[in-house]
mmCIF file of C-alpha atoms and ligand atoms in Angstrom:
data_model
loop_
_atom_site.group_PDB
_atom_site.id
_atom_site.type_symbol
_atom_site.label_atom_id
_atom_site.label_comp_id
_atom_site.label_asym_id
_atom_site.label_seq_id
_atom_site.Cartn_x
_atom_site.Cartn_y
_atom_site.Cartn_z
ATOM 1 C CA UNK A 1 -13.048 94.585 128.569
ATOM 2 C CA UNK A 2 -13.101 90.879 129.620
ATOM 3 C CA UNK A 3 -13.410 88.316 126.814
ATOM 4 C CA UNK A 4 -16.812 86.781 127.464
ATOM 5 C CA UNK A 5 -18.944 84.674 125.127
ATOM 6 C CA UNK A 6 -21.341 87.592 124.661
ATOM 7 C CA UNK A 7 -18.463 89.944 123.865
ATOM 8 C CA UNK A 8 -17.096 87.545 121.196
ATOM 9 C CA UNK A 9 -20.597 86.942 119.766
ATOM 10 C CA UNK A 10 -21.124 90.710 119.428
ATOM 11 C CA UNK A 11 -17.703 91.105 117.750
ATOM 12 C CA UNK A 12 -18.542 88.267 115.361
ATOM 13 C CA UNK A 13 -21.791 89.967 114.321
ATOM 14 C CA UNK A 14 -19.823 93.205 113.821
ATOM 15 C CA UNK A 15 -17.358 91.213 111.708
ATOM 16 C CA UNK A 16 -20.055 89.715 109.459
ATOM 17 C CA UNK A 17 -21.497 93.202 108.941
ATOM 18 C CA UNK A 18 -18.121 94.797 108.093
ATOM 19 C CA UNK A 19 -17.055 91.911 105.819
ATOM 20 C CA UNK A 20 -20.407 92.124 104.007
ATOM 21 C CA UNK A 21 -20.077 95.861 103.384
ATOM 22 C CA UNK A 22 -16.588 95.321 101.980
ATOM 23 C CA UNK A 23 -17.642 92.385 99.785
ATOM 24 C CA UNK A 24 -20.756 94.009 98.360
ATOM 25 C CA UNK A 25 -18.941 97.321 97.778
ATOM 26 C CA UNK A 26 -16.220 95.501 95.823
ATOM 27 C CA UNK A 27 -18.155 92.753 94.037
ATOM 28 C CA UNK A 28 -21.277 94.808 93.280
ATOM 29 C CA UNK A 29 -19.192 97.886 92.451
ATOM 30 C CA UNK A 30 -17.178 96.012 89.804
ATOM 31 C CA UNK A 31 -20.304 94.237 88.475
ATOM 32 C CA UNK A 32 -22.074 97.596 88.181
ATOM 33 C CA UNK A 33 -19.080 99.170 86.444
ATOM 34 C CA UNK A 34 -18.953 96.320 83.894
ATOM 35 C CA UNK A 35 -22.707 96.626 83.346
ATOM 36 C CA UNK A 36 -22.527 100.408 82.843
ATOM 37 C CA UNK A 37 -19.604 100.018 80.422
ATOM 38 C CA UNK A 38 -21.086 96.931 78.728
ATOM 39 C CA UNK A 39 -21.273 98.358 75.234
ATOM 40 C CA UNK A 40 -17.776 99.863 75.461
ATOM 41 C CA UNK A 41 -15.980 96.829 76.898
ATOM 42 C CA UNK A 42 -17.844 93.972 75.177
ATOM 43 C CA UNK A 43 -14.774 93.316 73.001
ATOM 44 C CA UNK A 44 -12.671 93.017 76.177
ATOM 45 C CA UNK A 45 -14.574 89.972 77.426
ATOM 46 C CA UNK A 46 -11.879 87.366 78.119
ATOM 47 C CA UNK A 47 -13.857 84.133 77.608
ATOM 48 C CA UNK A 48 -16.543 83.183 75.116
ATOM 49 C CA UNK A 49 -18.452 81.255 77.747
ATOM 50 C CA UNK A 50 -20.878 83.439 79.723
ATOM 51 C CA UNK A 51 -21.376 83.035 83.445
ATOM 52 C CA UNK A 52 -24.986 82.117 84.151
ATOM 53 C CA UNK A 53 -27.324 83.503 86.807
ATOM 54 C CA UNK A 54 -26.914 80.168 88.606
ATOM 55 C CA UNK A 55 -23.113 80.727 88.587
ATOM 56 C CA UNK A 56 -23.540 84.172 90.132
ATOM 57 C CA UNK A 57 -25.995 82.957 92.760
ATOM 58 C CA UNK A 58 -23.626 80.149 93.737
ATOM 59 C CA UNK A 59 -20.752 82.651 94.019
ATOM 60 C CA UNK A 60 -22.779 85.025 96.211
ATOM 61 C CA UNK A 61 -24.123 82.211 98.399
ATOM 62 C CA UNK A 62 -20.657 80.746 98.923
ATOM 63 C CA UNK A 63 -19.188 84.221 99.586
ATOM 64 C CA UNK A 64 -21.826 84.840 102.281
ATOM 65 C CA UNK A 65 -20.746 81.643 103.999
ATOM 66 C CA UNK A 66 -17.056 82.638 103.675
ATOM 67 C CA UNK A 67 -17.769 85.951 105.376
ATOM 68 C CA UNK A 68 -19.210 84.095 108.355
ATOM 69 C CA UNK A 69 -15.973 82.082 108.519
ATOM 70 C CA UNK A 70 -13.935 85.305 108.133
ATOM 71 C CA UNK A 71 -15.835 86.917 111.023
ATOM 72 C CA UNK A 72 -15.096 83.874 113.198
ATOM 73 C CA UNK A 73 -11.394 83.972 112.300
ATOM 74 C CA UNK A 74 -11.373 87.755 112.854
ATOM 75 C CA UNK A 75 -12.007 86.999 116.524
ATOM 76 C CA UNK A 76 -8.303 86.076 116.647
ATOM 77 C CA UNK A 77 -7.593 89.786 116.133
ATOM 78 C CA UNK A 78 -9.979 90.663 118.970
ATOM 79 C CA UNK A 79 -8.202 88.212 121.280
ATOM 80 C CA UNK A 80 -4.708 89.335 120.187
ATOM 81 C CA UNK A 81 -5.667 92.938 120.964
ATOM 82 C CA UNK A 82 -7.121 91.926 124.333
ATOM 83 C CA UNK A 83 -3.940 90.078 125.373
ATOM 84 C CA UNK A 84 -1.704 92.897 124.106
ATOM 85 C CA UNK A 85 -0.134 91.007 121.151
ATOM 86 C CA UNK A 86 -1.510 93.612 118.710
ATOM 87 C CA UNK A 87 -1.338 97.303 119.498
ATOM 88 C CA UNK A 88 -3.272 99.803 117.393
ATOM 89 C CA UNK A 89 -2.275 103.461 117.279
ATOM 90 C CA UNK A 90 -4.798 105.320 119.433
ATOM 91 C CA UNK A 91 -3.379 108.762 118.645
ATOM 92 C CA UNK A 92 -3.417 110.865 115.469
ATOM 93 C CA UNK A 93 -2.574 108.895 112.286
ATOM 94 C CA UNK A 94 1.076 108.949 111.208
ATOM 95 C CA UNK A 95 1.350 109.157 107.402
ATOM 96 C CA UNK A 96 4.759 107.469 107.032
ATOM 97 C CA UNK A 97 3.618 104.577 109.233
ATOM 98 C CA UNK A 98 0.405 104.215 107.204
ATOM 99 C CA UNK A 99 2.446 104.051 103.977
ATOM 100 C CA UNK A 100 5.012 101.442 105.020
ATOM 101 C CA UNK A 101 2.494 99.315 106.901
ATOM 102 C CA UNK A 102 0.102 99.293 103.930
ATOM 103 C CA UNK A 103 2.924 98.340 101.540
ATOM 104 C CA UNK A 104 4.232 95.642 103.886
ATOM 105 C CA UNK A 105 0.754 94.151 104.431
ATOM 106 C CA UNK A 106 0.183 93.953 100.654
ATOM 107 C CA UNK A 107 3.588 92.382 99.906
ATOM 108 C CA UNK A 108 3.273 89.875 102.769
ATOM 109 C CA UNK A 109 -0.262 88.952 101.735
ATOM 110 C CA UNK A 110 0.812 88.405 98.127
ATOM 111 C CA UNK A 111 3.628 86.048 99.208
ATOM 112 C CA UNK A 112 1.359 84.132 101.595
ATOM 113 C CA UNK A 113 -1.370 83.826 98.980
ATOM 114 C CA UNK A 114 0.985 82.478 96.308
ATOM 115 C CA UNK A 115 2.309 79.668 98.513
ATOM 116 C CA UNK A 116 -1.030 78.873 100.108
ATOM 117 C CA UNK A 117 -2.634 78.794 96.645
ATOM 118 C CA UNK A 118 -0.011 76.426 95.245
ATOM 119 C CA UNK A 119 -0.416 74.190 98.263
ATOM 120 C CA UNK A 120 -4.194 74.129 97.779
ATOM 121 C CA UNK A 121 -3.628 72.963 94.197
ATOM 122 C CA UNK A 122 -1.790 69.880 95.447
ATOM 123 C CA UNK A 123 -3.999 66.902 94.603
ATOM 124 C CA UNK A 124 -4.419 65.910 98.254
ATOM 125 C CA UNK A 125 -5.681 69.400 99.173
ATOM 126 C CA UNK A 126 -7.526 70.580 96.085
ATOM 127 C CA UNK A 127 -10.801 68.715 96.471
ATOM 128 C CA UNK A 128 -11.377 69.541 100.120
ATOM 129 C CA UNK A 129 -10.088 73.139 100.125
ATOM 130 C CA UNK A 130 -10.062 74.767 96.718
ATOM 131 C CA UNK A 131 -12.390 72.961 94.283
ATOM 132 C CA UNK A 132 -15.339 75.156 95.340
ATOM 133 C CA UNK A 133 -13.538 78.291 94.157
ATOM 134 C CA UNK A 134 -12.756 76.589 90.846
ATOM 135 C CA UNK A 135 -16.429 75.799 90.218
ATOM 136 C CA UNK A 136 -16.239 79.282 88.672
ATOM 137 C CA UNK A 137 -14.687 78.344 85.317
ATOM 138 C CA UNK A 138 -15.912 81.691 84.016
ATOM 139 C CA UNK A 139 -15.630 83.841 87.131
ATOM 140 C CA UNK A 140 -17.478 87.052 87.877
ATOM 141 C CA UNK A 141 -16.671 89.668 90.513
ATOM 142 C CA UNK A 142 -19.107 87.846 92.833
ATOM 143 C CA UNK A 143 -16.586 84.980 93.050
ATOM 144 C CA UNK A 144 -14.255 87.166 95.135
ATOM 145 C CA UNK A 145 -15.027 85.214 98.341
ATOM 146 C CA UNK A 146 -16.452 82.044 96.821
ATOM 147 C CA UNK A 147 -14.493 79.636 99.021
ATOM 148 C CA UNK A 148 -15.074 76.352 100.827
ATOM 149 C CA UNK A 149 -14.954 76.578 104.636
ATOM 150 C CA UNK A 150 -11.329 75.426 104.897
ATOM 151 C CA UNK A 151 -10.103 77.806 102.204
ATOM 152 C CA UNK A 152 -11.997 80.717 103.805
ATOM 153 C CA UNK A 153 -10.243 79.993 107.114
ATOM 154 C CA UNK A 154 -6.800 79.861 105.462
ATOM 155 C CA UNK A 155 -7.576 83.038 103.492
ATOM 156 C CA UNK A 156 -8.503 84.927 106.672
ATOM 157 C CA UNK A 157 -6.067 83.663 109.289
ATOM 158 C CA UNK A 158 -3.086 85.510 107.817
ATOM 159 C CA UNK A 159 -4.634 88.942 108.430
ATOM 160 C CA UNK A 160 -4.381 89.037 112.264
ATOM 161 C CA UNK A 161 -0.912 87.463 112.035
ATOM 162 C CA UNK A 162 0.282 90.136 109.599
ATOM 163 C CA UNK A 163 -1.158 92.911 111.763
ATOM 164 C CA UNK A 164 0.696 91.397 114.745
ATOM 165 C CA UNK A 165 3.946 91.447 112.687
ATOM 166 C CA UNK A 166 3.676 95.110 111.634
ATOM 167 C CA UNK A 167 2.671 96.174 115.141
ATOM 168 C CA UNK A 168 5.980 94.820 116.470
ATOM 169 C CA UNK A 169 7.727 97.757 114.773
ATOM 170 C CA UNK A 170 5.087 100.425 115.425
ATOM 171 C CA UNK A 171 1.497 100.289 116.655
ATOM 172 C CA UNK A 172 -0.724 99.219 113.756
ATOM 173 C CA UNK A 173 -2.384 102.102 111.958
ATOM 174 C CA UNK A 174 -6.141 101.563 111.483
ATOM 175 C CA UNK A 175 -5.864 103.405 108.146
ATOM 176 C CA UNK A 176 -3.162 100.982 106.929
ATOM 177 C CA UNK A 177 -5.423 98.004 107.683
ATOM 178 C CA UNK A 178 -8.405 99.760 106.093
ATOM 179 C CA UNK A 179 -6.488 100.600 102.884
ATOM 180 C CA UNK A 180 -4.958 97.104 102.722
ATOM 181 C CA UNK A 181 -8.396 95.466 103.000
ATOM 182 C CA UNK A 182 -9.929 97.900 100.492
ATOM 183 C CA UNK A 183 -7.114 97.176 98.035
ATOM 184 C CA UNK A 184 -7.621 93.453 98.633
ATOM 185 C CA UNK A 185 -11.307 93.400 97.705
ATOM 186 C CA UNK A 186 -10.837 95.794 94.770
ATOM 187 C CA UNK A 187 -8.049 93.711 93.197
ATOM 188 C CA UNK A 188 -9.916 90.508 94.015
ATOM 189 C CA UNK A 189 -13.188 91.687 92.423
ATOM 190 C CA UNK A 190 -11.427 93.086 89.330
ATOM 191 C CA UNK A 191 -9.368 89.882 89.045
ATOM 192 C CA UNK A 192 -12.603 87.900 88.646
ATOM 193 C CA UNK A 193 -14.451 90.492 86.525
ATOM 194 C CA UNK A 194 -14.179 88.600 83.223
ATOM 195 C CA UNK A 195 -13.269 91.755 81.246
ATOM 196 C CA UNK A 196 -9.737 93.006 80.687
ATOM 197 C CA UNK A 197 -9.608 96.728 81.419
ATOM 198 C CA UNK A 198 -5.819 97.249 81.323
ATOM 199 C CA UNK A 199 -4.255 98.928 78.308
ATOM 200 C CA UNK A 200 -2.136 97.393 75.511
ATOM 201 C CA UNK A 201 1.479 96.770 76.572
ATOM 202 C CA UNK A 202 0.545 96.562 80.277
ATOM 203 C CA UNK A 203 1.969 93.078 80.894
ATOM 204 C CA UNK A 204 5.334 93.715 79.226
ATOM 205 C CA UNK A 205 6.002 97.220 80.540
ATOM 206 C CA UNK A 206 8.631 97.520 83.311
ATOM 207 C CA UNK A 207 6.281 100.037 84.952
ATOM 208 C CA UNK A 208 3.168 97.835 85.091
ATOM 209 C CA UNK A 209 4.169 94.274 84.120
ATOM 210 C CA UNK A 210 4.751 93.348 87.771
ATOM 211 C CA UNK A 211 1.050 93.848 88.505
ATOM 212 C CA UNK A 212 -1.400 91.030 87.791
ATOM 213 C CA UNK A 213 -4.276 91.643 85.386
ATOM 214 C CA UNK A 214 -7.772 90.201 85.076
ATOM 215 C CA UNK A 215 -6.497 87.994 82.218
ATOM 216 C CA UNK A 216 -3.819 86.662 84.590
ATOM 217 C CA UNK A 217 -6.338 85.286 87.098
ATOM 218 C CA UNK A 218 -8.939 84.426 84.472
ATOM 219 C CA UNK A 219 -6.411 82.079 82.850
ATOM 220 C CA UNK A 220 -5.958 80.467 86.252
ATOM 221 C CA UNK A 221 -9.694 79.775 86.414
ATOM 222 C CA UNK A 222 -9.964 78.474 82.855
ATOM 223 C CA UNK A 223 -6.774 76.369 82.853
ATOM 224 C CA UNK A 224 -5.770 75.938 86.506
ATOM 225 C CA UNK A 225 -2.115 74.959 86.259
ATOM 226 C CA UNK A 226 -0.609 78.453 86.018
ATOM 227 C CA UNK A 227 -0.817 81.957 87.495
ATOM 228 C CA UNK A 228 -1.116 81.397 91.235
ATOM 229 C CA UNK A 229 -0.206 84.983 92.172
ATOM 230 C CA UNK A 230 -2.591 87.552 93.614
ATOM 231 C CA UNK A 231 -1.396 91.169 93.259
ATOM 232 C CA UNK A 232 2.030 90.773 91.658
ATOM 233 C CA UNK A 233 3.529 88.615 88.913
ATOM 234 C CA UNK A 234 6.816 88.201 90.816
ATOM 235 C CA UNK A 235 6.288 84.780 92.358
ATOM 236 C CA UNK A 236 4.913 83.175 89.201
ATOM 237 C CA UNK A 237 7.907 84.488 87.236
ATOM 238 C CA UNK A 238 10.467 83.484 89.874
ATOM 239 C CA UNK A 239 8.992 79.996 90.229
ATOM 240 C CA UNK A 240 8.198 79.427 86.518
ATOM 241 C CA UNK A 241 4.431 79.118 87.021
ATOM 242 C CA UNK A 242 3.317 81.985 84.792
ATOM 243 C CA UNK A 243 1.103 80.835 81.919
ATOM 244 C CA UNK A 244 3.436 80.391 78.907
ATOM 245 C CA UNK A 245 1.008 82.299 76.667
ATOM 246 C CA UNK A 246 -0.033 84.947 79.208
ATOM 247 C CA UNK A 247 1.305 87.945 77.254
ATOM 248 C CA UNK A 248 -0.116 86.558 74.028
ATOM 249 C CA UNK A 249 -3.581 85.968 75.502
ATOM 250 C CA UNK A 250 -3.584 89.400 77.125
ATOM 251 C CA UNK A 251 -2.523 91.118 73.888
ATOM 252 C CA UNK A 252 -5.188 89.219 71.946
ATOM 253 C CA UNK A 253 -7.924 90.594 74.219
ATOM 254 C CA UNK A 254 -6.763 94.199 74.483
ATOM 255 C CA UNK A 255 -5.862 94.563 70.802
ATOM 256 C CA UNK A 256 -9.158 93.176 69.575
ATOM 257 C CA UNK A 257 -11.285 95.668 67.709
ATOM 258 C CA UNK A 258 -14.870 96.025 68.829
ATOM 259 C CA UNK A 259 -16.386 94.955 65.530
ATOM 260 C CA UNK A 260 -14.170 91.857 65.078
ATOM 261 C CA UNK A 261 -14.522 90.643 68.638
ATOM 262 C CA UNK A 262 -17.174 88.058 67.897
ATOM 263 C CA UNK A 263 -15.176 86.431 65.084
ATOM 264 C CA UNK A 264 -11.795 86.063 66.750
ATOM 265 C CA UNK A 265 -12.713 83.947 69.727
ATOM 266 C CA UNK A 266 -10.972 80.603 70.015
ATOM 267 C CA UNK A 267 -12.549 77.336 71.117
ATOM 268 C CA UNK A 268 -10.829 77.484 74.510
ATOM 269 C CA UNK A 269 -12.688 80.552 75.590
ATOM 270 C CA UNK A 270 -9.670 82.796 75.274
ATOM 271 C CA UNK A 271 -9.103 84.831 72.203
ATOM 272 C CA UNK A 272 -6.765 84.387 69.268
ATOM 273 C CA UNK A 273 -5.037 87.380 67.701
HETATM 274 ZN ZN1 ZN B 1 -6.657 78.071 92.204
HETATM 275 ZN ZN1 ZN B 2 -10.171 83.146 91.697
#
């Protein structure tokens, strides 16, 4: 099919629709889960400050704008497919290819995000690119795509490039891209949820400590200078940017008893043991 203006406009509308389904499934799904579990997870609230309705509305409004930017950037994928730079598997799905491509997409995205995120925290970049996301001092799952225009573009542009990379080895599996994007919004929405749902010992265990938690990203929103990672704790540990009291803050939240939760909250919004 030739790449005409009408063709690209139709693909962009498709993109906005697909991005919206993904965002609302993730952000609303996590918000609904927290609401349903409210009485059981109240003591797992990470900050004392409560996000307001105005905070949530700002996060949704900004996320809607980001999805428009994402859909525009997604046109790169459409063009790369049209010129043959990305090949998708048209035949039956191949399980081994789905597995390695999903894993590679996640690991590449995590590395890209860490470095892009640190760059956006440089004082010359922060105000224009990243300050909008940090308006959420007490984030909610609706903040998943709450980005300024420039940040939204940088967040999205890596996806077609990563698909092009994996399709050099074998045609990209649609299921690998679907699972990668589903994992992305799920981890993103949980990372902003404001409640810690992981179990005691999670951050120090060799089995789970390499995964980020909600406390990990929440500390980034409340204090800013640490915890730039997305899915894994590797880069923050290798580069010395993990919050020095991360384990302590996490343990304080998950070891809090329901009835003492209200008394043990510190002035900084995190919780003391
Ligand atoms: Zn940041
Ligand atoms: Zn965030």
